[in-house]
């Protein structure tokens, strides 16, 4: 694999597509990454798009170096393990979405809270008087708010404001991928970049900067008559 751009682009795209997959819809206009035509065709097939992307990444890394030779073989094995981790994370997220709290539990909690809120005033009115109104309002608000928060946590991947910021997570991964490859992933595909030459140039530039920063010895002081004073 001479050009790492496909793997890096697919990795960044995986972050966007996984979040959209968990929300139940794929929106290509929200993924600012240039992919190859065959990658777009793969996404257009629908289904479990993140799984298709992860499988494509695995196919790409199979071309790293001659098979069976080190260090290419070790790098390939390590990257395949990373792809497996991506798939495991995807599966864990899907289980959260597809395994809601059983409906009887939710209904029982709602009924219990409603019954408690209706009977609480009769218990407090004799001892608290008019304060009962304020006390019951605050207690019922707190309890029903806790129940509502539980429903929100049940599915943290929705596109509502109180859910996890999946788009922000994907943008962070996108930025990290661009730092790795050295140029924006919004660029069109070009010839493979000569990374070795770029690294050599950077090293030479750093050496030149270090030489320029080295302080020079100050000139010896001079006598007012123009005679140089040299110390032993």
mmCIF file with all atom_site columns, C-alpha atoms in Angstrom:
data_model
loop_
_atom_site.group_PDB
_atom_site.id
_atom_site.type_symbol
_atom_site.label_atom_id
_atom_site.label_alt_id
_atom_site.label_comp_id
_atom_site.label_asym_id
_atom_site.label_entity_id
_atom_site.label_seq_id
_atom_site.pdbx_PDB_ins_code
_atom_site.Cartn_x
_atom_site.Cartn_y
_atom_site.Cartn_z
_atom_site.occupancy
_atom_site.B_iso_or_equiv
_atom_site.pdbx_formal_charge
_atom_site.auth_seq_id
_atom_site.auth_comp_id
_atom_site.auth_asym_id
_atom_site.auth_atom_id
_atom_site.pdbx_PDB_model_num
ATOM 1   C CA . UNK A 1 1   ? 0.000   0.000   0.000  1.00 0.00 ? 1   UNK A CA 1
ATOM 2   C CA . UNK A 1 2   ? 1.969   2.984   -1.306 1.00 0.00 ? 2   UNK A CA 1
ATOM 3   C CA . UNK A 1 3   ? -0.706  5.577   -0.554 1.00 0.00 ? 3   UNK A CA 1
ATOM 4   C CA . UNK A 1 4   ? -2.253  5.581   2.948  1.00 0.00 ? 4   UNK A CA 1
ATOM 5   C CA . UNK A 1 5   ? -4.968  8.034   1.895  1.00 0.00 ? 5   UNK A CA 1
ATOM 6   C CA . UNK A 1 6   ? -7.712  5.391   1.340  1.00 0.00 ? 6   UNK A CA 1
ATOM 7   C CA . UNK A 1 7   ? -7.310  3.857   4.801  1.00 0.00 ? 7   UNK A CA 1
ATOM 8   C CA . UNK A 1 8   ? -7.121  7.239   6.546  1.00 0.00 ? 8   UNK A CA 1
ATOM 9   C CA . UNK A 1 9   ? -10.138 8.592   4.644  1.00 0.00 ? 9   UNK A CA 1
ATOM 10  C CA . UNK A 1 10  ? -12.204 5.495   5.348  1.00 0.00 ? 10  UNK A CA 1
ATOM 11  C CA . UNK A 1 11  ? -11.292 5.649   9.029  1.00 0.00 ? 11  UNK A CA 1
ATOM 12  C CA . UNK A 1 12  ? -12.497 9.246   9.279  1.00 0.00 ? 12  UNK A CA 1
ATOM 13  C CA . UNK A 1 13  ? -15.620 8.379   7.279  1.00 0.00 ? 13  UNK A CA 1
ATOM 14  C CA . UNK A 1 14  ? -16.323 5.473   9.635  1.00 0.00 ? 14  UNK A CA 1
ATOM 15  C CA . UNK A 1 15  ? -16.706 7.920   12.539 1.00 0.00 ? 15  UNK A CA 1
ATOM 16  C CA . UNK A 1 16  ? -19.305 9.995   10.675 1.00 0.00 ? 16  UNK A CA 1
ATOM 17  C CA . UNK A 1 17  ? -21.177 7.005   9.277  1.00 0.00 ? 17  UNK A CA 1
ATOM 18  C CA . UNK A 1 18  ? -21.316 5.149   12.596 1.00 0.00 ? 18  UNK A CA 1
ATOM 19  C CA . UNK A 1 19  ? -23.000 8.101   14.285 1.00 0.00 ? 19  UNK A CA 1
ATOM 20  C CA . UNK A 1 20  ? -25.489 8.448   11.443 1.00 0.00 ? 20  UNK A CA 1
ATOM 21  C CA . UNK A 1 21  ? -26.108 4.688   11.413 1.00 0.00 ? 21  UNK A CA 1
ATOM 22  C CA . UNK A 1 22  ? -26.969 4.755   15.126 1.00 0.00 ? 22  UNK A CA 1
ATOM 23  C CA . UNK A 1 23  ? -29.443 7.576   14.407 1.00 0.00 ? 23  UNK A CA 1
ATOM 24  C CA . UNK A 1 24  ? -31.071 5.512   11.673 1.00 0.00 ? 24  UNK A CA 1
ATOM 25  C CA . UNK A 1 25  ? -30.155 7.595   8.617  1.00 0.00 ? 25  UNK A CA 1
ATOM 26  C CA . UNK A 1 26  ? -27.056 8.194   6.495  1.00 0.00 ? 26  UNK A CA 1
ATOM 27  C CA . UNK A 1 27  ? -26.510 11.804  5.385  1.00 0.00 ? 27  UNK A CA 1
ATOM 28  C CA . UNK A 1 28  ? -23.632 12.122  2.943  1.00 0.00 ? 28  UNK A CA 1
ATOM 29  C CA . UNK A 1 29  ? -23.849 15.927  2.968  1.00 0.00 ? 29  UNK A CA 1
ATOM 30  C CA . UNK A 1 30  ? -22.691 15.898  6.611  1.00 0.00 ? 30  UNK A CA 1
ATOM 31  C CA . UNK A 1 31  ? -19.508 13.964  5.838  1.00 0.00 ? 31  UNK A CA 1
ATOM 32  C CA . UNK A 1 32  ? -16.916 16.439  4.446  1.00 0.00 ? 32  UNK A CA 1
ATOM 33  C CA . UNK A 1 33  ? -14.495 13.786  3.223  1.00 0.00 ? 33  UNK A CA 1
ATOM 34  C CA . UNK A 1 34  ? -13.500 12.919  -0.332 1.00 0.00 ? 34  UNK A CA 1
ATOM 35  C CA . UNK A 1 35  ? -13.707 9.193   -0.979 1.00 0.00 ? 35  UNK A CA 1
ATOM 36  C CA . UNK A 1 36  ? -13.127 7.087   -4.054 1.00 0.00 ? 36  UNK A CA 1
ATOM 37  C CA . UNK A 1 37  ? -15.978 6.282   -6.397 1.00 0.00 ? 37  UNK A CA 1
ATOM 38  C CA . UNK A 1 38  ? -16.012 2.631   -5.319 1.00 0.00 ? 38  UNK A CA 1
ATOM 39  C CA . UNK A 1 39  ? -16.309 3.761   -1.697 1.00 0.00 ? 39  UNK A CA 1
ATOM 40  C CA . UNK A 1 40  ? -19.325 5.921   -2.512 1.00 0.00 ? 40  UNK A CA 1
ATOM 41  C CA . UNK A 1 41  ? -20.872 2.967   -4.346 1.00 0.00 ? 41  UNK A CA 1
ATOM 42  C CA . UNK A 1 42  ? -20.349 0.865   -1.231 1.00 0.00 ? 42  UNK A CA 1
ATOM 43  C CA . UNK A 1 43  ? -22.133 3.432   0.934  1.00 0.00 ? 43  UNK A CA 1
ATOM 44  C CA . UNK A 1 44  ? -24.982 3.722   -1.573 1.00 0.00 ? 44  UNK A CA 1
ATOM 45  C CA . UNK A 1 45  ? -25.799 0.028   -1.102 1.00 0.00 ? 45  UNK A CA 1
ATOM 46  C CA . UNK A 1 46  ? -27.227 0.873   2.320  1.00 0.00 ? 46  UNK A CA 1
ATOM 47  C CA . UNK A 1 47  ? -27.602 -1.686  5.060  1.00 0.00 ? 47  UNK A CA 1
ATOM 48  C CA . UNK A 1 48  ? -24.966 -1.695  7.774  1.00 0.00 ? 48  UNK A CA 1
ATOM 49  C CA . UNK A 1 49  ? -22.748 0.943   6.186  1.00 0.00 ? 49  UNK A CA 1
ATOM 50  C CA . UNK A 1 50  ? -20.171 1.188   9.031  1.00 0.00 ? 50  UNK A CA 1
ATOM 51  C CA . UNK A 1 51  ? -19.614 -2.560  8.821  1.00 0.00 ? 51  UNK A CA 1
ATOM 52  C CA . UNK A 1 52  ? -19.051 -2.285  5.065  1.00 0.00 ? 52  UNK A CA 1
ATOM 53  C CA . UNK A 1 53  ? -16.534 0.528   5.619  1.00 0.00 ? 53  UNK A CA 1
ATOM 54  C CA . UNK A 1 54  ? -14.669 -1.458  8.285  1.00 0.00 ? 54  UNK A CA 1
ATOM 55  C CA . UNK A 1 55  ? -14.516 -4.446  5.939  1.00 0.00 ? 55  UNK A CA 1
ATOM 56  C CA . UNK A 1 56  ? -13.151 -2.206  3.172  1.00 0.00 ? 56  UNK A CA 1
ATOM 57  C CA . UNK A 1 57  ? -10.452 -0.911  5.553  1.00 0.00 ? 57  UNK A CA 1
ATOM 58  C CA . UNK A 1 58  ? -9.476  -4.503  6.315  1.00 0.00 ? 58  UNK A CA 1
ATOM 59  C CA . UNK A 1 59  ? -9.223  -5.238  2.589  1.00 0.00 ? 59  UNK A CA 1
ATOM 60  C CA . UNK A 1 60  ? -6.994  -2.184  2.087  1.00 0.00 ? 60  UNK A CA 1
ATOM 61  C CA . UNK A 1 61  ? -4.497  -3.088  4.806  1.00 0.00 ? 61  UNK A CA 1
ATOM 62  C CA . UNK A 1 62  ? -4.008  -6.555  3.348  1.00 0.00 ? 62  UNK A CA 1
ATOM 63  C CA . UNK A 1 63  ? -1.767  -4.932  0.723  1.00 0.00 ? 63  UNK A CA 1
ATOM 64  C CA . UNK A 1 64  ? 0.773   -3.622  3.247  1.00 0.00 ? 64  UNK A CA 1
ATOM 65  C CA . UNK A 1 65  ? 4.153   -5.019  2.205  1.00 0.00 ? 65  UNK A CA 1
ATOM 66  C CA . UNK A 1 66  ? 5.026   -8.564  1.102  1.00 0.00 ? 66  UNK A CA 1
ATOM 67  C CA . UNK A 1 67  ? 3.042   -11.150 3.015  1.00 0.00 ? 67  UNK A CA 1
ATOM 68  C CA . UNK A 1 68  ? 4.949   -12.955 5.735  1.00 0.00 ? 68  UNK A CA 1
ATOM 69  C CA . UNK A 1 69  ? 7.783   -10.432 5.900  1.00 0.00 ? 69  UNK A CA 1
ATOM 70  C CA . UNK A 1 70  ? 8.569   -8.227  8.892  1.00 0.00 ? 70  UNK A CA 1
ATOM 71  C CA . UNK A 1 71  ? 7.924   -5.478  9.776  1.00 0.00 ? 71  UNK A CA 1
ATOM 72  C CA . UNK A 1 72  ? 5.084   -5.243  7.218  1.00 0.00 ? 72  UNK A CA 1
ATOM 73  C CA . UNK A 1 73  ? 3.465   -8.414  8.546  1.00 0.00 ? 73  UNK A CA 1
ATOM 74  C CA . UNK A 1 74  ? 3.529   -7.123  12.132 1.00 0.00 ? 74  UNK A CA 1
ATOM 75  C CA . UNK A 1 75  ? 2.042   -3.790  11.065 1.00 0.00 ? 75  UNK A CA 1
ATOM 76  C CA . UNK A 1 76  ? -0.709  -5.563  9.144  1.00 0.00 ? 76  UNK A CA 1
ATOM 77  C CA . UNK A 1 77  ? -1.609  -7.750  12.125 1.00 0.00 ? 77  UNK A CA 1
ATOM 78  C CA . UNK A 1 78  ? -1.704  -4.724  14.427 1.00 0.00 ? 78  UNK A CA 1
ATOM 79  C CA . UNK A 1 79  ? -3.954  -2.772  12.051 1.00 0.00 ? 79  UNK A CA 1
ATOM 80  C CA . UNK A 1 80  ? -6.286  -5.742  11.616 1.00 0.00 ? 80  UNK A CA 1
ATOM 81  C CA . UNK A 1 81  ? -6.628  -5.791  15.399 1.00 0.00 ? 81  UNK A CA 1
ATOM 82  C CA . UNK A 1 82  ? -7.557  -2.113  15.296 1.00 0.00 ? 82  UNK A CA 1
ATOM 83  C CA . UNK A 1 83  ? -10.247 -2.816  12.703 1.00 0.00 ? 83  UNK A CA 1
ATOM 84  C CA . UNK A 1 84  ? -11.611 -5.578  14.928 1.00 0.00 ? 84  UNK A CA 1
ATOM 85  C CA . UNK A 1 85  ? -11.782 -3.044  17.758 1.00 0.00 ? 85  UNK A CA 1
ATOM 86  C CA . UNK A 1 86  ? -13.789 -0.693  15.527 1.00 0.00 ? 86  UNK A CA 1
ATOM 87  C CA . UNK A 1 87  ? -16.246 -3.491  14.802 1.00 0.00 ? 87  UNK A CA 1
ATOM 88  C CA . UNK A 1 88  ? -16.523 -4.357  18.500 1.00 0.00 ? 88  UNK A CA 1
ATOM 89  C CA . UNK A 1 89  ? -17.294 -0.731  19.357 1.00 0.00 ? 89  UNK A CA 1
ATOM 90  C CA . UNK A 1 90  ? -19.900 -0.610  16.605 1.00 0.00 ? 90  UNK A CA 1
ATOM 91  C CA . UNK A 1 91  ? -21.537 -3.785  17.936 1.00 0.00 ? 91  UNK A CA 1
ATOM 92  C CA . UNK A 1 92  ? -21.610 -2.413  21.489 1.00 0.00 ? 92  UNK A CA 1
ATOM 93  C CA . UNK A 1 93  ? -23.274 0.809   20.304 1.00 0.00 ? 93  UNK A CA 1
ATOM 94  C CA . UNK A 1 94  ? -25.851 -1.142  18.305 1.00 0.00 ? 94  UNK A CA 1
ATOM 95  C CA . UNK A 1 95  ? -26.708 -3.233  21.371 1.00 0.00 ? 95  UNK A CA 1
ATOM 96  C CA . UNK A 1 96  ? -27.367 -0.051  23.351 1.00 0.00 ? 96  UNK A CA 1
ATOM 97  C CA . UNK A 1 97  ? -29.754 1.191   20.658 1.00 0.00 ? 97  UNK A CA 1
ATOM 98  C CA . UNK A 1 98  ? -31.539 -2.128  20.147 1.00 0.00 ? 98  UNK A CA 1
ATOM 99  C CA . UNK A 1 99  ? -31.827 -3.116  23.826 1.00 0.00 ? 99  UNK A CA 1
ATOM 100 C CA . UNK A 1 100 ? -34.200 -0.611  25.457 1.00 0.00 ? 100 UNK A CA 1
ATOM 101 C CA . UNK A 1 101 ? -35.473 -0.844  29.016 1.00 0.00 ? 101 UNK A CA 1
ATOM 102 C CA . UNK A 1 102 ? -38.340 -3.397  29.074 1.00 0.00 ? 102 UNK A CA 1
ATOM 103 C CA . UNK A 1 103 ? -41.701 -1.676  28.691 1.00 0.00 ? 103 UNK A CA 1
ATOM 104 C CA . UNK A 1 104 ? -43.221 -3.176  31.897 1.00 0.00 ? 104 UNK A CA 1
ATOM 105 C CA . UNK A 1 105 ? -40.412 -1.589  33.944 1.00 0.00 ? 105 UNK A CA 1
ATOM 106 C CA . UNK A 1 106 ? -41.050 1.822   32.422 1.00 0.00 ? 106 UNK A CA 1
ATOM 107 C CA . UNK A 1 107 ? -44.816 1.591   32.851 1.00 0.00 ? 107 UNK A CA 1
ATOM 108 C CA . UNK A 1 108 ? -44.546 0.403   36.447 1.00 0.00 ? 108 UNK A CA 1
ATOM 109 C CA . UNK A 1 109 ? -42.245 3.317   37.317 1.00 0.00 ? 109 UNK A CA 1
ATOM 110 C CA . UNK A 1 110 ? -44.608 5.858   35.732 1.00 0.00 ? 110 UNK A CA 1
ATOM 111 C CA . UNK A 1 111 ? -47.659 4.436   37.505 1.00 0.00 ? 111 UNK A CA 1
ATOM 112 C CA . UNK A 1 112 ? -45.890 4.335   40.859 1.00 0.00 ? 112 UNK A CA 1
ATOM 113 C CA . UNK A 1 113 ? -44.731 7.946   40.563 1.00 0.00 ? 113 UNK A CA 1
ATOM 114 C CA . UNK A 1 114 ? -48.207 9.101   39.525 1.00 0.00 ? 114 UNK A CA 1
ATOM 115 C CA . UNK A 1 115 ? -49.829 7.330   42.474 1.00 0.00 ? 115 UNK A CA 1
ATOM 116 C CA . UNK A 1 116 ? -47.206 8.720   44.857 1.00 0.00 ? 116 UNK A CA 1
ATOM 117 C CA . UNK A 1 117 ? -47.698 12.277  43.575 1.00 0.00 ? 117 UNK A CA 1
ATOM 118 C CA . UNK A 1 118 ? -51.492 12.055  43.944 1.00 0.00 ? 118 UNK A CA 1
ATOM 119 C CA . UNK A 1 119 ? -51.445 10.705  47.520 1.00 0.00 ? 119 UNK A CA 1
ATOM 120 C CA . UNK A 1 120 ? -48.570 12.830  48.861 1.00 0.00 ? 120 UNK A CA 1
ATOM 121 C CA . UNK A 1 121 ? -50.697 15.999  49.421 1.00 0.00 ? 121 UNK A CA 1
ATOM 122 C CA . UNK A 1 122 ? -53.124 14.115  51.689 1.00 0.00 ? 122 UNK A CA 1
ATOM 123 C CA . UNK A 1 123 ? -50.214 12.983  53.862 1.00 0.00 ? 123 UNK A CA 1
ATOM 124 C CA . UNK A 1 124 ? -48.602 16.418  54.206 1.00 0.00 ? 124 UNK A CA 1
ATOM 125 C CA . UNK A 1 125 ? -51.602 18.754  54.370 1.00 0.00 ? 125 UNK A CA 1
ATOM 126 C CA . UNK A 1 126 ? -52.340 18.265  58.097 1.00 0.00 ? 126 UNK A CA 1
ATOM 127 C CA . UNK A 1 127 ? -48.784 19.030  59.199 1.00 0.00 ? 127 UNK A CA 1
ATOM 128 C CA . UNK A 1 128 ? -47.674 21.534  56.535 1.00 0.00 ? 128 UNK A CA 1
ATOM 129 C CA . UNK A 1 129 ? -50.826 23.380  55.567 1.00 0.00 ? 129 UNK A CA 1
ATOM 130 C CA . UNK A 1 130 ? -50.340 25.671  52.577 1.00 0.00 ? 130 UNK A CA 1
ATOM 131 C CA . UNK A 1 131 ? -46.688 24.683  52.386 1.00 0.00 ? 131 UNK A CA 1
ATOM 132 C CA . UNK A 1 132 ? -47.936 21.376  51.011 1.00 0.00 ? 132 UNK A CA 1
ATOM 133 C CA . UNK A 1 133 ? -48.504 22.957  47.599 1.00 0.00 ? 133 UNK A CA 1
ATOM 134 C CA . UNK A 1 134 ? -44.896 24.076  47.226 1.00 0.00 ? 134 UNK A CA 1
ATOM 135 C CA . UNK A 1 135 ? -43.468 20.896  48.749 1.00 0.00 ? 135 UNK A CA 1
ATOM 136 C CA . UNK A 1 136 ? -45.492 18.539  46.564 1.00 0.00 ? 136 UNK A CA 1
ATOM 137 C CA . UNK A 1 137 ? -44.692 20.562  43.435 1.00 0.00 ? 137 UNK A CA 1
ATOM 138 C CA . UNK A 1 138 ? -40.943 20.374  44.084 1.00 0.00 ? 138 UNK A CA 1
ATOM 139 C CA . UNK A 1 139 ? -40.945 16.673  44.995 1.00 0.00 ? 139 UNK A CA 1
ATOM 140 C CA . UNK A 1 140 ? -43.029 15.590  42.008 1.00 0.00 ? 140 UNK A CA 1
ATOM 141 C CA . UNK A 1 141 ? -40.963 17.753  39.639 1.00 0.00 ? 141 UNK A CA 1
ATOM 142 C CA . UNK A 1 142 ? -37.732 16.136  40.880 1.00 0.00 ? 142 UNK A CA 1
ATOM 143 C CA . UNK A 1 143 ? -39.052 12.569  40.642 1.00 0.00 ? 143 UNK A CA 1
ATOM 144 C CA . UNK A 1 144 ? -40.600 12.941  37.186 1.00 0.00 ? 144 UNK A CA 1
ATOM 145 C CA . UNK A 1 145 ? -37.438 14.704  35.962 1.00 0.00 ? 145 UNK A CA 1
ATOM 146 C CA . UNK A 1 146 ? -35.379 11.697  37.072 1.00 0.00 ? 146 UNK A CA 1
ATOM 147 C CA . UNK A 1 147 ? -37.703 9.412   35.119 1.00 0.00 ? 147 UNK A CA 1
ATOM 148 C CA . UNK A 1 148 ? -37.383 11.596  32.019 1.00 0.00 ? 148 UNK A CA 1
ATOM 149 C CA . UNK A 1 149 ? -33.588 11.606  32.300 1.00 0.00 ? 149 UNK A CA 1
ATOM 150 C CA . UNK A 1 150 ? -33.684 7.809   32.447 1.00 0.00 ? 150 UNK A CA 1
ATOM 151 C CA . UNK A 1 151 ? -35.575 7.745   29.136 1.00 0.00 ? 151 UNK A CA 1
ATOM 152 C CA . UNK A 1 152 ? -32.955 10.073  27.619 1.00 0.00 ? 152 UNK A CA 1
ATOM 153 C CA . UNK A 1 153 ? -30.063 7.900   28.779 1.00 0.00 ? 153 UNK A CA 1
ATOM 154 C CA . UNK A 1 154 ? -31.807 4.840   27.380 1.00 0.00 ? 154 UNK A CA 1
ATOM 155 C CA . UNK A 1 155 ? -30.888 5.956   23.840 1.00 0.00 ? 155 UNK A CA 1
ATOM 156 C CA . UNK A 1 156 ? -27.943 8.397   23.950 1.00 0.00 ? 156 UNK A CA 1
ATOM 157 C CA . UNK A 1 157 ? -27.398 8.410   20.172 1.00 0.00 ? 157 UNK A CA 1
ATOM 158 C CA . UNK A 1 158 ? -30.400 10.410  18.965 1.00 0.00 ? 158 UNK A CA 1
ATOM 159 C CA . UNK A 1 159 ? -29.983 13.675  17.068 1.00 0.00 ? 159 UNK A CA 1
ATOM 160 C CA . UNK A 1 160 ? -31.605 15.732  19.837 1.00 0.00 ? 160 UNK A CA 1
ATOM 161 C CA . UNK A 1 161 ? -29.777 18.417  21.784 1.00 0.00 ? 161 UNK A CA 1
ATOM 162 C CA . UNK A 1 162 ? -29.527 16.369  24.989 1.00 0.00 ? 162 UNK A CA 1
ATOM 163 C CA . UNK A 1 163 ? -27.887 13.368  23.299 1.00 0.00 ? 163 UNK A CA 1
ATOM 164 C CA . UNK A 1 164 ? -24.198 12.651  22.827 1.00 0.00 ? 164 UNK A CA 1
ATOM 165 C CA . UNK A 1 165 ? -22.483 15.049  20.353 1.00 0.00 ? 165 UNK A CA 1
ATOM 166 C CA . UNK A 1 166 ? -21.642 12.375  17.786 1.00 0.00 ? 166 UNK A CA 1
ATOM 167 C CA . UNK A 1 167 ? -20.889 14.927  15.067 1.00 0.00 ? 167 UNK A CA 1
ATOM 168 C CA . UNK A 1 168 ? -18.335 16.656  17.306 1.00 0.00 ? 168 UNK A CA 1
ATOM 169 C CA . UNK A 1 169 ? -16.661 13.318  18.033 1.00 0.00 ? 169 UNK A CA 1
ATOM 170 C CA . UNK A 1 170 ? -16.467 12.567  14.312 1.00 0.00 ? 170 UNK A CA 1
ATOM 171 C CA . UNK A 1 171 ? -14.986 16.005  13.573 1.00 0.00 ? 171 UNK A CA 1
ATOM 172 C CA . UNK A 1 172 ? -12.286 15.405  16.189 1.00 0.00 ? 172 UNK A CA 1
ATOM 173 C CA . UNK A 1 173 ? -11.356 12.079  14.592 1.00 0.00 ? 173 UNK A CA 1
ATOM 174 C CA . UNK A 1 174 ? -11.442 13.762  11.180 1.00 0.00 ? 174 UNK A CA 1
ATOM 175 C CA . UNK A 1 175 ? -8.954  16.380  12.351 1.00 0.00 ? 175 UNK A CA 1
ATOM 176 C CA . UNK A 1 176 ? -6.641  13.745  13.831 1.00 0.00 ? 176 UNK A CA 1
ATOM 177 C CA . UNK A 1 177 ? -6.668  11.802  10.557 1.00 0.00 ? 177 UNK A CA 1
ATOM 178 C CA . UNK A 1 178 ? -5.740  14.940  8.625  1.00 0.00 ? 178 UNK A CA 1
ATOM 179 C CA . UNK A 1 179 ? -2.794  15.510  10.963 1.00 0.00 ? 179 UNK A CA 1
ATOM 180 C CA . UNK A 1 180 ? -1.626  11.947  10.348 1.00 0.00 ? 180 UNK A CA 1
ATOM 181 C CA . UNK A 1 181 ? -1.770  12.164  6.560  1.00 0.00 ? 181 UNK A CA 1
ATOM 182 C CA . UNK A 1 182 ? -0.502  15.733  6.366  1.00 0.00 ? 182 UNK A CA 1
ATOM 183 C CA . UNK A 1 183 ? -3.199  17.328  4.182  1.00 0.00 ? 183 UNK A CA 1
ATOM 184 C CA . UNK A 1 184 ? -6.994  17.861  4.252  1.00 0.00 ? 184 UNK A CA 1
ATOM 185 C CA . UNK A 1 185 ? -9.184  14.870  3.463  1.00 0.00 ? 185 UNK A CA 1
ATOM 186 C CA . UNK A 1 186 ? -11.413 17.172  1.425  1.00 0.00 ? 186 UNK A CA 1
ATOM 187 C CA . UNK A 1 187 ? -8.819  17.159  -1.376 1.00 0.00 ? 187 UNK A CA 1
ATOM 188 C CA . UNK A 1 188 ? -9.393  15.053  -4.455 1.00 0.00 ? 188 UNK A CA 1
ATOM 189 C CA . UNK A 1 189 ? -7.321  11.919  -4.879 1.00 0.00 ? 189 UNK A CA 1
ATOM 190 C CA . UNK A 1 190 ? -3.939  12.538  -6.459 1.00 0.00 ? 190 UNK A CA 1
ATOM 191 C CA . UNK A 1 191 ? -0.705  10.671  -6.981 1.00 0.00 ? 191 UNK A CA 1
ATOM 192 C CA . UNK A 1 192 ? 0.749   8.995   -3.891 1.00 0.00 ? 192 UNK A CA 1
ATOM 193 C CA . UNK A 1 193 ? 2.614   11.452  -1.688 1.00 0.00 ? 193 UNK A CA 1
ATOM 194 C CA . UNK A 1 194 ? 6.323   10.895  -1.178 1.00 0.00 ? 194 UNK A CA 1
ATOM 195 C CA . UNK A 1 195 ? 6.273   10.925  2.606  1.00 0.00 ? 195 UNK A CA 1
ATOM 196 C CA . UNK A 1 196 ? 9.937   9.913   2.957  1.00 0.00 ? 196 UNK A CA 1
ATOM 197 C CA . UNK A 1 197 ? 11.119  12.903  0.951  1.00 0.00 ? 197 UNK A CA 1
ATOM 198 C CA . UNK A 1 198 ? 8.908   15.231  2.965  1.00 0.00 ? 198 UNK A CA 1
ATOM 199 C CA . UNK A 1 199 ? 10.286  13.905  6.234  1.00 0.00 ? 199 UNK A CA 1
ATOM 200 C CA . UNK A 1 200 ? 13.876  14.321  4.989  1.00 0.00 ? 200 UNK A CA 1
ATOM 201 C CA . UNK A 1 201 ? 13.182  17.900  3.971  1.00 0.00 ? 201 UNK A CA 1
ATOM 202 C CA . UNK A 1 202 ? 11.692  18.681  7.370  1.00 0.00 ? 202 UNK A CA 1
ATOM 203 C CA . UNK A 1 203 ? 14.712  17.167  9.119  1.00 0.00 ? 203 UNK A CA 1
ATOM 204 C CA . UNK A 1 204 ? 17.082  19.259  7.008  1.00 0.00 ? 204 UNK A CA 1
ATOM 205 C CA . UNK A 1 205 ? 15.036  22.366  7.720  1.00 0.00 ? 205 UNK A CA 1
ATOM 206 C CA . UNK A 1 206 ? 15.191  21.736  11.463 1.00 0.00 ? 206 UNK A CA 1
ATOM 207 C CA . UNK A 1 207 ? 18.979  21.279  11.275 1.00 0.00 ? 207 UNK A CA 1
ATOM 208 C CA . UNK A 1 208 ? 19.322  24.597  9.439  1.00 0.00 ? 208 UNK A CA 1
ATOM 209 C CA . UNK A 1 209 ? 17.178  26.349  12.046 1.00 0.00 ? 209 UNK A CA 1
ATOM 210 C CA . UNK A 1 210 ? 19.295  24.912  14.865 1.00 0.00 ? 210 UNK A CA 1
ATOM 211 C CA . UNK A 1 211 ? 22.473  26.159  13.174 1.00 0.00 ? 211 UNK A CA 1
ATOM 212 C CA . UNK A 1 212 ? 20.979  29.623  12.785 1.00 0.00 ? 212 UNK A CA 1
ATOM 213 C CA . UNK A 1 213 ? 19.944  29.719  16.437 1.00 0.00 ? 213 UNK A CA 1
ATOM 214 C CA . UNK A 1 214 ? 23.447  28.906  17.763 1.00 0.00 ? 214 UNK A CA 1
ATOM 215 C CA . UNK A 1 215 ? 24.805  32.124  19.381 1.00 0.00 ? 215 UNK A CA 1
ATOM 216 C CA . UNK A 1 216 ? 28.046  33.530  18.027 1.00 0.00 ? 216 UNK A CA 1
ATOM 217 C CA . UNK A 1 217 ? 30.941  34.524  20.275 1.00 0.00 ? 217 UNK A CA 1
ATOM 218 C CA . UNK A 1 218 ? 30.801  38.275  21.057 1.00 0.00 ? 218 UNK A CA 1
ATOM 219 C CA . UNK A 1 219 ? 33.653  40.381  19.599 1.00 0.00 ? 219 UNK A CA 1
ATOM 220 C CA . UNK A 1 220 ? 36.439  41.316  22.044 1.00 0.00 ? 220 UNK A CA 1
ATOM 221 C CA . UNK A 1 221 ? 36.092  44.744  23.659 1.00 0.00 ? 221 UNK A CA 1
ATOM 222 C CA . UNK A 1 222 ? 38.103  47.629  22.254 1.00 0.00 ? 222 UNK A CA 1
ATOM 223 C CA . UNK A 1 223 ? 40.118  50.350  23.942 1.00 0.00 ? 223 UNK A CA 1
ATOM 224 C CA . UNK A 1 224 ? 38.849  53.895  23.382 1.00 0.00 ? 224 UNK A CA 1
ATOM 225 C CA . UNK A 1 225 ? 41.915  54.459  21.195 1.00 0.00 ? 225 UNK A CA 1
ATOM 226 C CA . UNK A 1 226 ? 40.847  51.592  18.940 1.00 0.00 ? 226 UNK A CA 1
ATOM 227 C CA . UNK A 1 227 ? 43.181  48.953  20.411 1.00 0.00 ? 227 UNK A CA 1
ATOM 228 C CA . UNK A 1 228 ? 41.585  45.522  20.903 1.00 0.00 ? 228 UNK A CA 1
ATOM 229 C CA . UNK A 1 229 ? 41.772  44.210  24.442 1.00 0.00 ? 229 UNK A CA 1
ATOM 230 C CA . UNK A 1 230 ? 42.370  40.459  24.661 1.00 0.00 ? 230 UNK A CA 1
ATOM 231 C CA . UNK A 1 231 ? 42.190  38.607  27.949 1.00 0.00 ? 231 UNK A CA 1
ATOM 232 C CA . UNK A 1 232 ? 44.438  35.616  28.600 1.00 0.00 ? 232 UNK A CA 1
#
